[in-house]
Structures are given as C-alpha cells and as structure tokens.
Amino acid sequence: MTDLELDFQDTATAFADKSDQELREKHRIFRLLNSPILNSLGTRSAKFALSIGLPVEGLIKSTVFEQFCGGETIEECEPTIKRLGASGIGTILDYAVEGRHTEDDFDKTKDEIMRTIDRAKDDPDLPFSVFKVTGIAPLGTLERLSKKKKLDAKSQTKCEHIYSRVKEICSHAYAVGQPVFIDAEESWIQDAIDRLATEMMEKFNLERPIVYNTFQLYRTDRLQFLKDSRRQAKNDGYILGAKLVRGAYMEKERERAAQIGYPSPIHADKAAVDRDYDAAVDYCLNHLDDISFVAGTHNETSTELLAQKLIDRGLPHDHPHVNFSQLMGMSDNLSYVLAKNGYNVSKYVPYGPIRESIPYLTRRAEENSAVTGQMSRELEMIERELKRRKQA
Ligand SMILES: Cc1cc2nc3c(=O)[nH]c(=O)nc-3n(C[C@H](O)[C@H](O)[C@H](O)COP(=O)(O)OP(=O)(O)OC[C@H]3O[C@@H](n4cnc5c(N)ncnc54)[C@H](O)[C@@H]3O)c2cc1C
C-alpha cells in the first residue's frame, strides 16, 4: 500500500486562484453565514424583501450569490469555467431555478438545460451536465406517479409532457456524447424520478455512461437500491451511472414523516449515513466494469478513503469511472488538492436569475447551519490562509 499524499489542509493550493481581496470578501460572507442568528435573519429577510419588491437583488448578487453561483446566465459563468479549468477542475453548469409551475415555464427550463448541454459538449472543462426533474415537471404529478396512483386525463397529459422533456434532454445528451446527472429530490417524488432515470439509462447507457441517477445514502433503503440498480443494469446490458450523495432534505423529510405519521426514510444518525455512504463507494469500486460513479461530497474522510482505495487497488487516479464532485463555493480544499493530484474532479456551478436562485441559496445557507461544522470548517480554512499570506 502506498501512502496517500493528499493534504486537504493545504490552503495555499485551495485558494491559489483567489486574490487577497477576493479572499477577504469570502471571509466576510462566510463569517456572516457562520452566525446562526445572522444566517437565519439574512435568509428570511432576503425572501421577505424580494416578496415585497424591494430592490435587494444587487446586494444579494454581490454577496452570497457571487460565492455560490457562477452568474445569471451561461455567459456570465464563463470566467468561472475558465478559472476552474485552469486548475484542472471541471464545471457542471446547474440551471438553478426552482418553484416554477406552468407548462410554458417547464418548456423554457428544458430549453435552458439543452443549452447547458450544448455549451458543455466537446469541452473537457465541462465534463458533466445536470438537471432536476422538478425544474421541468409539476410536483403534484410526480407525487401521484410516485404513489402509483391512477391518473386522470389531465395528469396523464402532464405525465406525457414530463416524459418527453426528460427524453429530449437525455437523447440530446446522448447524441452529442455529453454525460448528464439527474439530481435526487424528496423521497415522496423520488420513485417517479428513479423510474425516469432508469428508463433513460436503459436507452442511452448501452455503450458508455451518459445518464446518471443519484443515490441519497441518508435514506435507509438506498444502499440496497444501488445494488438492485446495478443488477438490473447488468441483466439489461447497460452501464449504471451513479452519483452518490448523502442527501439535502433531511429536516424536511423528518418533519413530513412526523406530521403524517410514517417512519422517517432517513437514517436515525449521522454515523449510519456515513457507513452506508462509504459502503456504497466500496460497492461501486467493486463493480467498476458495470458502474461509473461520482462521489458528490464535501466529507473529507469519505473523499480521502476513496482516493486511498484507488491507490490500494492499483487503479489510476483518473480512472474514467471514478469522479469526485463538490459545489461551487464549498470545500475548495478538496477540489483543488484532488485536481492537483490528478483525480477527476468537478464542481456544480449553479446559475440563473437571482430571484429564482433564492431557494438554492437558502438551502446552502440552511444546510450549512444544520451540517455541524461545515461552515466553521470553511471559515477556519479561509482564516488560516489569510494568516499564512500575512506571514509570507
Ligand atoms: C456534487 C454534489 C451533488 C449533489 N447532488 C445532490 C442531489 O442530487 N440530491 C441531494 O439530495 N443532495 C445533493 N447534494 C447535497 C448532498 O446530499 C449533501 O447535502 C451535502 O453534500 C452534505 O453532505 P456531505 O457528504 O458533503 O457532508 P457531511 O458533512 O459529511 O454530511 C452532511 C449530511 O449528512 C446527513 N446528516 C447530517 N446529520 C445527520 C443526522 N443526524 N442523521 C442523519 N443524517 C445526517 C445529511 O444528509 C447532511 O446533509 C449534492 C452535493 C454535491 C457536493
């Protein structure tokens, strides 16, 4: 066994492409987010100010939006794509609008997702594309489909539209050879998403992985689902595309389960989630001929374990079926150090009109106050780098 030489505390590498001024600005924002009171006050007042039409977009844009999003349009993301690419990190353009409701809106979102695929094709700086099914489908229909409820004629038509949008995106991705992730969402709509993703993989993953489904290992049933998905892929002769995440909707899931009175689908504690996450990584590594996977995580231990296991198994750092991924604005210490050491690594770069990116930004802020220590870890890292530069 060769020892791993990754140093995730190497802040000089993590922030090499940030000027002193950019780093100080990042410090200011993360200090704000790190305070539970300011964090909650900030997200609530931003939502309120926008709802009554106060002109706060400029303020949001120059603060949190700039830290976590690439811009309002694909064009505005170009400097971020270039900057990440220069450090060997791929960009995943993530059109982050949420909460749209009309069929016309869903078609427009689908068209924008198609544009992200066109921007990414043939460009090694954009190795993956991504979309959320709720961006192109009504929640109610996804929920009815997930409960396997009988659909009336109106829902049936909506269902056909959902299917044709998903298929249009995936067949375009296939035609231009651009891999695409389908994000995982709340458990009560996920069954419909899983069925769509599986059908798309059956169609488009026969020669190489194009469509990736997402597995949320905070759910008690997902490790088994990963194994079942791989068996199905093997039987049907296609490659399973798997993005492994812990899961972003823990509190919402638990609240709903308690309210309605069914057992929560989420593991009772973090240790069980971590165990399943690392077991899922192992399972994928054991079946690399049949699975191409992405470890979507900011967890340093899981990241280090995976990097070390590649070495232990004598696999190349940049094995084409093994990828690491983080979100823009978070865990640059992992992304930049992995890239410097030749691993496949990419970052989600969310973009879209500020007003419509608020749910995404709120989730990042809330997630970071809920996830013990993530924000203070970021802050601590920035502070250490500021100190190092001062002393240099
Ligand atoms: C590239 C990328 C893509 C992503 N795509 C998706 C997606 O499609 N769908 C999605 O839902 N999320 C997605 N996420 C978010 C992800 O699910 C996590 O919310 C986030 O990354 C934090 O988990 P972690 O592994 O990075 O870090 P960690 O800090 O190790 O883990 C935090 C996570 O552990 C879980 N957790 C924390 N405390 C407890 C507890 N007491 N009991 C049980 N579980 C607990 C929660 O899931 C929490 O988010 C994505 C993240 C990345 C980086």
Coordinates of C-alpha atoms and ligand atoms in Angstrom, one line a residue:
M1 CA 0.0 0.0 0.0
T2 CA 1.4 3.4 -1.0
D3 CA 0.5 6.2 1.5
L4 CA -1.7 8.9 0.3
E5 CA -0.1 12.2 -0.1
L6 CA -3.1 14.4 -0.3
D7 CA -3.0 17.3 2.1
F8 CA -6.5 18.8 2.4
Q9 CA -5.2 21.4 4.8
D10 CA -3.1 22.9 2.0
T11 CA -4.8 26.2 1.9
A12 CA -2.2 27.7 -0.4
T13 CA -3.4 25.3 -3.1
A14 CA -7.1 25.6 -2.1
F15 CA -7.1 29.4 -2.6
A16 CA -4.3 29.8 -5.1
D17 CA -6.6 31.5 -7.6
K18 CA -8.1 33.9 -5.2
S19 CA -6.6 37.4 -4.8
D20 CA -6.2 38.8 -1.3
Q21 CA -9.2 41.0 -1.8
E22 CA -11.3 38.1 -3.0
L23 CA -10.3 36.1 0.0
R24 CA -11.2 38.9 2.4
E25 CA -14.6 39.2 0.7
K26 CA -15.1 35.4 1.1
H27 CA -14.1 35.7 4.7
R28 CA -16.7 38.4 5.3
I29 CA -19.6 36.4 3.8
F30 CA -18.7 33.1 5.5
R31 CA -18.4 34.9 8.8
L32 CA -21.9 36.1 8.3
L33 CA -23.2 32.7 7.3
N34 CA -21.4 31.1 10.3
S35 CA -23.5 33.1 12.7
P36 CA -26.8 31.1 13.2
I37 CA -28.7 34.3 14.0
L38 CA -27.4 36.3 11.1
N39 CA -27.8 33.3 8.8
S40 CA -31.4 32.8 9.6
L41 CA -32.2 36.5 9.7
G42 CA -30.4 37.0 6.4
T43 CA -32.2 34.3 4.5
R44 CA -35.6 35.3 5.9
S45 CA -35.2 39.0 5.3
A46 CA -33.9 38.3 1.7
K47 CA -37.0 36.3 0.9
F48 CA -39.3 38.9 2.5
A49 CA -37.5 41.8 0.8
L50 CA -37.9 40.1 -2.6
S51 CA -41.5 39.2 -2.0
I52 CA -42.5 42.8 -1.4
G53 CA -40.4 44.0 -4.3
L54 CA -37.5 45.7 -2.5
P55 CA -34.5 46.2 -4.8
V56 CA -32.2 43.8 -3.0
E57 CA -31.0 41.8 -6.0
G58 CA -27.8 43.9 -6.3
L59 CA -26.9 43.3 -2.7
I60 CA -27.6 39.5 -2.9
K61 CA -25.6 39.3 -6.2
S62 CA -22.5 41.0 -4.8
T63 CA -22.6 38.9 -1.6
V64 CA -23.8 35.2 -1.3
F65 CA -24.7 34.8 -4.9
E66 CA -21.2 35.5 -6.0
Q67 CA -19.8 33.0 -3.6
F68 CA -22.2 30.1 -4.5
C69 CA -23.3 30.9 -8.1
G70 CA -21.5 31.4 -11.4
G71 CA -23.8 34.2 -12.7
E72 CA -27.3 34.8 -14.0
T73 CA -26.6 33.4 -17.5
I74 CA -24.2 30.8 -19.1
E75 CA -22.2 33.7 -20.5
E76 CA -21.7 35.2 -17.0
C77 CA -20.3 31.8 -15.9
E78 CA -17.5 31.8 -18.5
P79 CA -14.9 33.4 -16.2
T80 CA -15.7 30.7 -13.5
I81 CA -15.4 27.9 -16.1
K82 CA -12.1 29.3 -17.2
R83 CA -10.8 29.8 -13.7
L84 CA -11.7 26.3 -12.5
G85 CA -10.5 24.8 -15.8
A86 CA -7.1 26.4 -15.3
S87 CA -6.7 24.4 -12.1
G88 CA -7.9 21.2 -13.7
I89 CA -11.4 21.3 -12.2
G90 CA -14.5 20.7 -14.4
T91 CA -17.6 22.8 -14.3
I92 CA -21.1 21.4 -14.2
L93 CA -23.5 24.1 -15.2
D94 CA -26.5 23.8 -13.0
Y95 CA -29.5 26.0 -14.0
A96 CA -30.8 26.6 -10.5
V97 CA -34.3 28.0 -11.0
E98 CA -36.9 26.4 -8.8
G99 CA -40.6 26.9 -8.0
R100 CA -41.9 27.4 -11.5
H101 CA -45.3 26.0 -12.2
T102 CA -46.6 26.4 -15.7
E103 CA -46.1 24.1 -18.7
D104 CA -44.6 27.0 -20.5
D105 CA -42.1 27.6 -17.7
F106 CA -41.2 23.9 -17.8
D107 CA -40.5 24.0 -21.5
K108 CA -38.3 27.1 -21.1
T109 CA -36.3 25.4 -18.3
K110 CA -35.9 22.4 -20.5
D111 CA -34.6 24.6 -23.4
E112 CA -32.1 26.2 -21.0
I113 CA -30.9 22.7 -19.8
M114 CA -30.4 21.9 -23.5
R115 CA -28.2 25.0 -23.8
T116 CA -26.1 23.9 -20.9
I117 CA -25.5 20.6 -22.8
D118 CA -24.6 22.4 -25.9
R119 CA -22.2 24.6 -24.1
A120 CA -20.6 21.6 -22.4
K121 CA -20.3 19.2 -25.4
D122 CA -16.8 18.6 -26.7
D123 CA -15.3 20.8 -23.9
P124 CA -13.2 18.9 -21.4
D125 CA -13.7 21.8 -18.9
L126 CA -17.4 20.8 -18.7
P127 CA -17.3 17.0 -18.1
F128 CA -21.0 16.7 -16.9
S129 CA -24.3 18.4 -17.2
V130 CA -27.1 18.2 -14.7
F131 CA -30.8 18.8 -14.2
K132 CA -33.6 18.5 -11.6
V133 CA -36.8 16.8 -12.7
T134 CA -38.8 19.3 -10.6
G135 CA -37.5 22.1 -12.9
I136 CA -39.4 20.6 -15.8
A137 CA -42.3 18.9 -14.1
P138 CA -45.2 19.7 -11.7
L139 CA -44.6 18.4 -8.1
G140 CA -48.2 17.1 -7.8
T141 CA -47.9 14.9 -10.9
L142 CA -44.5 13.5 -9.7
E143 CA -46.1 12.7 -6.3
R144 CA -49.1 10.9 -7.9
L145 CA -46.8 9.0 -10.1
S146 CA -44.6 8.0 -7.2
K147 CA -47.6 6.7 -5.2
K148 CA -48.6 4.8 -8.4
K149 CA -52.0 6.5 -8.2
K150 CA -54.3 6.2 -11.1
L151 CA -54.0 9.4 -13.2
D152 CA -56.9 11.3 -14.6
A153 CA -56.8 12.5 -18.3
K154 CA -55.2 15.9 -17.3
S155 CA -52.5 14.3 -15.2
Q156 CA -51.9 11.8 -17.9
T157 CA -51.2 14.6 -20.4
K158 CA -48.8 16.3 -17.9
C159 CA -47.1 13.0 -17.4
E160 CA -46.6 12.6 -21.1
H161 CA -45.0 16.1 -21.2
I162 CA -42.7 15.2 -18.3
Y163 CA -41.6 12.1 -20.1
S164 CA -41.0 13.8 -23.4
R165 CA -38.9 16.6 -21.8
V166 CA -36.7 14.2 -19.9
K167 CA -36.3 12.1 -23.0
E168 CA -35.5 15.1 -25.2
I169 CA -32.7 16.2 -22.7
C170 CA -31.3 12.7 -22.4
S171 CA -31.4 11.9 -26.1
H172 CA -29.7 15.2 -26.9
A173 CA -27.0 14.4 -24.3
Y174 CA -26.6 11.0 -25.9
A175 CA -26.4 12.5 -29.5
V176 CA -23.6 14.9 -28.5
G177 CA -21.9 12.5 -26.1
Q178 CA -22.3 14.6 -23.0
P179 CA -22.9 12.8 -19.7
V180 CA -25.8 14.2 -17.6
F181 CA -26.8 13.8 -14.0
I182 CA -30.4 13.6 -12.8
D183 CA -30.5 15.1 -9.3
A184 CA -32.3 13.3 -6.4
E185 CA -35.0 15.1 -4.5
E186 CA -37.6 14.4 -1.8
S187 CA -38.5 10.8 -1.1
W188 CA -42.2 11.3 -1.9
I189 CA -41.4 12.2 -5.6
Q190 CA -38.2 10.2 -6.0
D191 CA -39.8 7.0 -7.2
A192 CA -41.1 8.7 -10.3
I193 CA -37.6 10.3 -10.8
D194 CA -35.9 6.9 -10.4
R195 CA -38.2 5.3 -12.9
L196 CA -37.5 8.0 -15.5
A197 CA -33.7 7.8 -14.8
T198 CA -33.7 4.0 -15.1
E199 CA -35.6 4.1 -18.4
M200 CA -33.1 6.7 -19.8
M201 CA -30.1 4.7 -18.7
E202 CA -31.6 1.6 -20.4
K203 CA -31.8 3.6 -23.6
F204 CA -28.7 5.7 -23.6
N205 CA -26.1 3.9 -21.4
L206 CA -25.6 0.9 -23.7
E207 CA -22.1 1.9 -25.0
R208 CA -21.0 4.4 -22.3
P209 CA -22.4 6.1 -19.3
I210 CA -24.5 9.1 -20.4
V211 CA -27.3 9.3 -17.8
Y212 CA -26.5 9.2 -14.1
N213 CA -29.1 8.7 -11.4
T214 CA -28.5 10.0 -7.9
F215 CA -28.4 7.8 -4.7
Q216 CA -29.1 9.6 -1.4
L217 CA -27.3 7.4 1.2
Y218 CA -29.1 9.2 4.1
R219 CA -32.1 7.0 3.2
T220 CA -32.2 3.7 4.8
D221 CA -33.1 1.9 1.6
R222 CA -30.6 3.4 -0.9
L223 CA -27.6 1.1 -0.5
Q224 CA -29.9 -1.8 -1.4
F225 CA -31.4 0.3 -4.2
L226 CA -27.9 0.9 -5.6
K227 CA -27.2 -2.9 -5.6
D228 CA -30.6 -3.6 -7.2
S229 CA -29.9 -0.9 -9.9
R230 CA -26.6 -2.4 -10.7
R231 CA -28.1 -5.9 -11.0
Q232 CA -30.8 -4.6 -13.3
A233 CA -28.2 -2.7 -15.4
K234 CA -26.1 -5.8 -15.7
N235 CA -29.0 -8.0 -16.7
D236 CA -30.2 -5.5 -19.3
G237 CA -26.7 -4.8 -20.6
Y238 CA -26.2 -1.1 -19.8
I239 CA -23.7 0.8 -17.6
L240 CA -25.1 2.2 -14.4
G241 CA -24.4 5.9 -13.9
A242 CA -24.4 6.6 -10.2
K243 CA -24.0 9.9 -8.3
L244 CA -23.6 9.1 -4.6
V245 CA -24.6 11.9 -2.2
R246 CA -25.7 11.9 1.5
G247 CA -28.9 13.9 0.8
A248 CA -30.0 17.5 1.2
Y249 CA -33.6 17.3 2.6
M250 CA -33.1 15.6 5.9
E251 CA -35.1 18.1 8.0
K252 CA -38.0 18.3 5.6
E253 CA -38.1 14.5 5.3
R254 CA -38.2 14.0 9.1
E255 CA -40.8 16.8 9.6
R256 CA -43.1 15.3 7.0
A257 CA -42.8 11.8 8.3
A258 CA -43.6 13.0 11.8
Q259 CA -46.5 15.1 10.6
I260 CA -48.2 12.5 8.5
G261 CA -47.1 9.6 10.8
Y262 CA -45.0 7.2 8.8
P263 CA -41.4 6.0 9.7
S264 CA -38.8 8.5 8.5
P265 CA -36.9 7.2 5.5
I266 CA -33.8 8.8 6.8
H267 CA -31.2 7.0 9.0
A268 CA -31.5 7.8 12.7
D269 CA -28.0 9.2 13.0
K270 CA -25.1 10.5 11.0
A271 CA -22.8 7.5 11.7
A272 CA -25.3 5.2 9.9
V273 CA -25.3 7.6 6.9
D274 CA -21.5 7.7 6.8
R275 CA -21.4 3.9 7.0
D276 CA -23.8 3.5 4.1
Y277 CA -22.0 6.2 2.0
D278 CA -18.6 4.5 2.3
A279 CA -20.2 1.1 1.7
A280 CA -21.8 2.5 -1.5
V281 CA -18.4 3.8 -2.6
D282 CA -16.9 0.4 -1.9
Y283 CA -19.7 -1.3 -3.8
C284 CA -19.1 0.9 -6.9
L285 CA -15.3 0.3 -6.7
N286 CA -16.0 -3.5 -6.6
H287 CA -18.1 -3.2 -9.8
L288 CA -16.2 -0.6 -11.9
D289 CA -16.9 -2.5 -15.1
D290 CA -20.6 -2.1 -14.7
I291 CA -20.8 1.2 -12.8
S292 CA -19.4 4.7 -13.5
F293 CA -19.8 6.8 -10.3
V294 CA -19.4 10.3 -8.9
A295 CA -18.7 10.9 -5.2
G296 CA -20.7 14.1 -4.6
T297 CA -19.5 15.0 -1.2
H298 CA -17.7 17.6 0.9
N299 CA -16.9 15.0 3.5
E300 CA -13.1 14.9 3.9
T301 CA -13.0 11.3 5.4
S302 CA -15.1 9.9 2.5
T303 CA -13.0 11.7 0.0
E304 CA -9.7 10.6 1.5
L305 CA -11.0 7.0 1.7
L306 CA -11.9 6.9 -1.9
A307 CA -8.7 8.4 -3.1
Q308 CA -6.7 6.0 -0.9
K309 CA -8.7 3.0 -2.2
L310 CA -7.9 3.8 -5.8
I311 CA -4.2 3.7 -4.8
D312 CA -4.6 0.4 -2.8
R313 CA -6.3 -1.2 -5.7
G314 CA -3.7 0.0 -8.1
L315 CA -6.2 2.0 -10.1
P316 CA -5.2 5.2 -11.9
H317 CA -6.2 8.4 -10.0
D318 CA -8.1 9.5 -13.1
H319 CA -10.0 6.2 -13.7
P320 CA -12.7 7.2 -16.2
H321 CA -15.4 5.6 -14.0
V322 CA -14.4 7.4 -10.8
N323 CA -15.2 11.1 -10.2
F324 CA -15.2 13.5 -7.3
S325 CA -17.5 16.5 -7.2
Q326 CA -18.2 19.4 -4.9
L327 CA -20.5 22.5 -5.0
M328 CA -19.1 25.9 -6.0
G329 CA -18.1 28.0 -3.0
M330 CA -17.6 24.9 -0.8
S331 CA -14.7 22.7 0.1
D332 CA -12.2 24.2 -2.3
N333 CA -9.6 22.5 -0.2
L334 CA -10.9 19.1 -1.5
S335 CA -11.5 20.2 -5.1
Y336 CA -8.1 21.9 -5.7
V337 CA -6.0 19.4 -3.9
L338 CA -7.7 16.5 -5.7
A339 CA -7.2 18.2 -9.1
K340 CA -3.6 19.0 -8.3
N341 CA -3.0 15.2 -7.7
G342 CA -4.6 14.2 -11.0
Y343 CA -8.0 13.0 -9.8
N344 CA -11.2 13.6 -11.9
V345 CA -12.9 16.5 -10.1
S346 CA -15.7 18.9 -10.9
K347 CA -17.8 21.5 -9.3
Y348 CA -21.5 22.3 -9.7
V349 CA -21.7 25.9 -10.8
P350 CA -25.3 27.0 -10.2
Y351 CA -26.6 29.9 -12.2
G352 CA -29.9 31.6 -13.0
P353 CA -31.9 34.8 -12.3
I354 CA -31.1 35.9 -8.7
R355 CA -34.7 35.9 -7.6
E356 CA -35.2 32.3 -8.7
S357 CA -31.9 31.1 -7.2
I358 CA -33.1 32.1 -3.7
P359 CA -34.4 28.6 -2.8
Y360 CA -31.0 27.1 -3.8
L361 CA -29.1 29.8 -1.8
T362 CA -31.3 29.3 1.2
R363 CA -30.7 25.5 1.1
R364 CA -27.0 26.1 1.1
A365 CA -27.2 28.5 4.0
E366 CA -29.6 26.3 6.0
E367 CA -27.8 23.1 5.1
N368 CA -24.6 24.7 6.4
S369 CA -26.1 25.8 9.6
A370 CA -27.6 22.2 10.0
V371 CA -24.5 20.3 9.0
T372 CA -22.4 20.5 12.1
G373 CA -19.2 22.3 11.5
Q374 CA -19.2 22.6 7.6
M375 CA -19.4 26.4 7.7
S376 CA -16.9 26.8 10.5
R377 CA -14.6 24.4 8.7
E378 CA -14.8 26.7 5.6
L379 CA -14.2 29.8 7.8
E380 CA -11.3 28.2 9.6
M381 CA -9.7 27.4 6.3
I382 CA -10.1 30.9 5.0
E383 CA -8.7 32.4 8.2
R384 CA -5.7 30.1 8.1
E385 CA -4.9 31.2 4.5
L386 CA -5.3 34.9 5.3
K387 CA -2.9 34.4 8.2
R388 CA -0.4 32.4 6.0
R389 CA -0.4 35.2 3.4
K390 CA 0.2 37.8 6.0
Q391 CA 3.2 36.0 7.3
A392 CA 4.6 35.1 3.8
Ligands
LIG1 C1 -21.7 17.5 -6.4 C2 -22.9 17.3 -5.4 C3 -24.1 17.0 -5.9 C4 -25.2 16.9 -5.1 N1 -26.4 16.4 -5.6 C5 -27.5 16.2 -4.7 C6 -28.7 15.7 -5.1 O1 -28.9 15.4 -6.3 N2 -29.7 15.4 -4.2 C7 -29.5 15.7 -2.9 O2 -30.4 15.5 -2.1 N3 -28.3 16.3 -2.4 C8 -27.3 16.5 -3.3 N4 -26.1 17.1 -2.8 C9 -26.1 17.5 -1.4 C10 -25.7 16.4 -0.5 O3 -26.7 15.5 -0.5 C11 -25.4 16.8 0.9 O4 -26.5 17.5 1.4 C12 -24.2 17.7 1.1 O5 -23.2 17.4 0.2 C13 -23.6 17.5 2.5 O6 -23.2 16.1 2.7 P1 -21.6 15.8 2.6 O7 -21.4 14.4 2.2 O8 -21.0 16.7 1.7 O9 -21.1 16.2 4.0 P2 -21.2 15.7 5.5 O10 -21.0 17.0 6.3 O11 -20.4 14.5 5.9 O12 -22.7 15.2 5.7 C14 -23.8 16.0 6.0 C15 -25.0 15.3 5.6 O13 -25.1 14.1 6.4 C16 -26.5 13.9 6.6 N5 -26.7 14.0 8.1 C17 -26.2 15.0 8.9 N6 -26.7 14.9 10.2 C18 -27.4 13.7 10.2 C19 -28.2 13.1 11.2 N7 -28.2 13.5 12.5 N8 -28.9 12.0 10.9 C20 -28.9 11.5 9.6 N9 -28.2 12.1 8.6 C21 -27.5 13.2 8.9 C22 -27.3 14.9 5.8 O14 -27.5 14.3 4.6 C23 -26.3 16.0 5.7 O15 -26.6 16.8 4.5 C24 -25.1 17.2 -3.7 C25 -23.8 17.5 -3.2 C26 -22.7 17.6 -4.0 C27 -21.4 18.0 -3.5

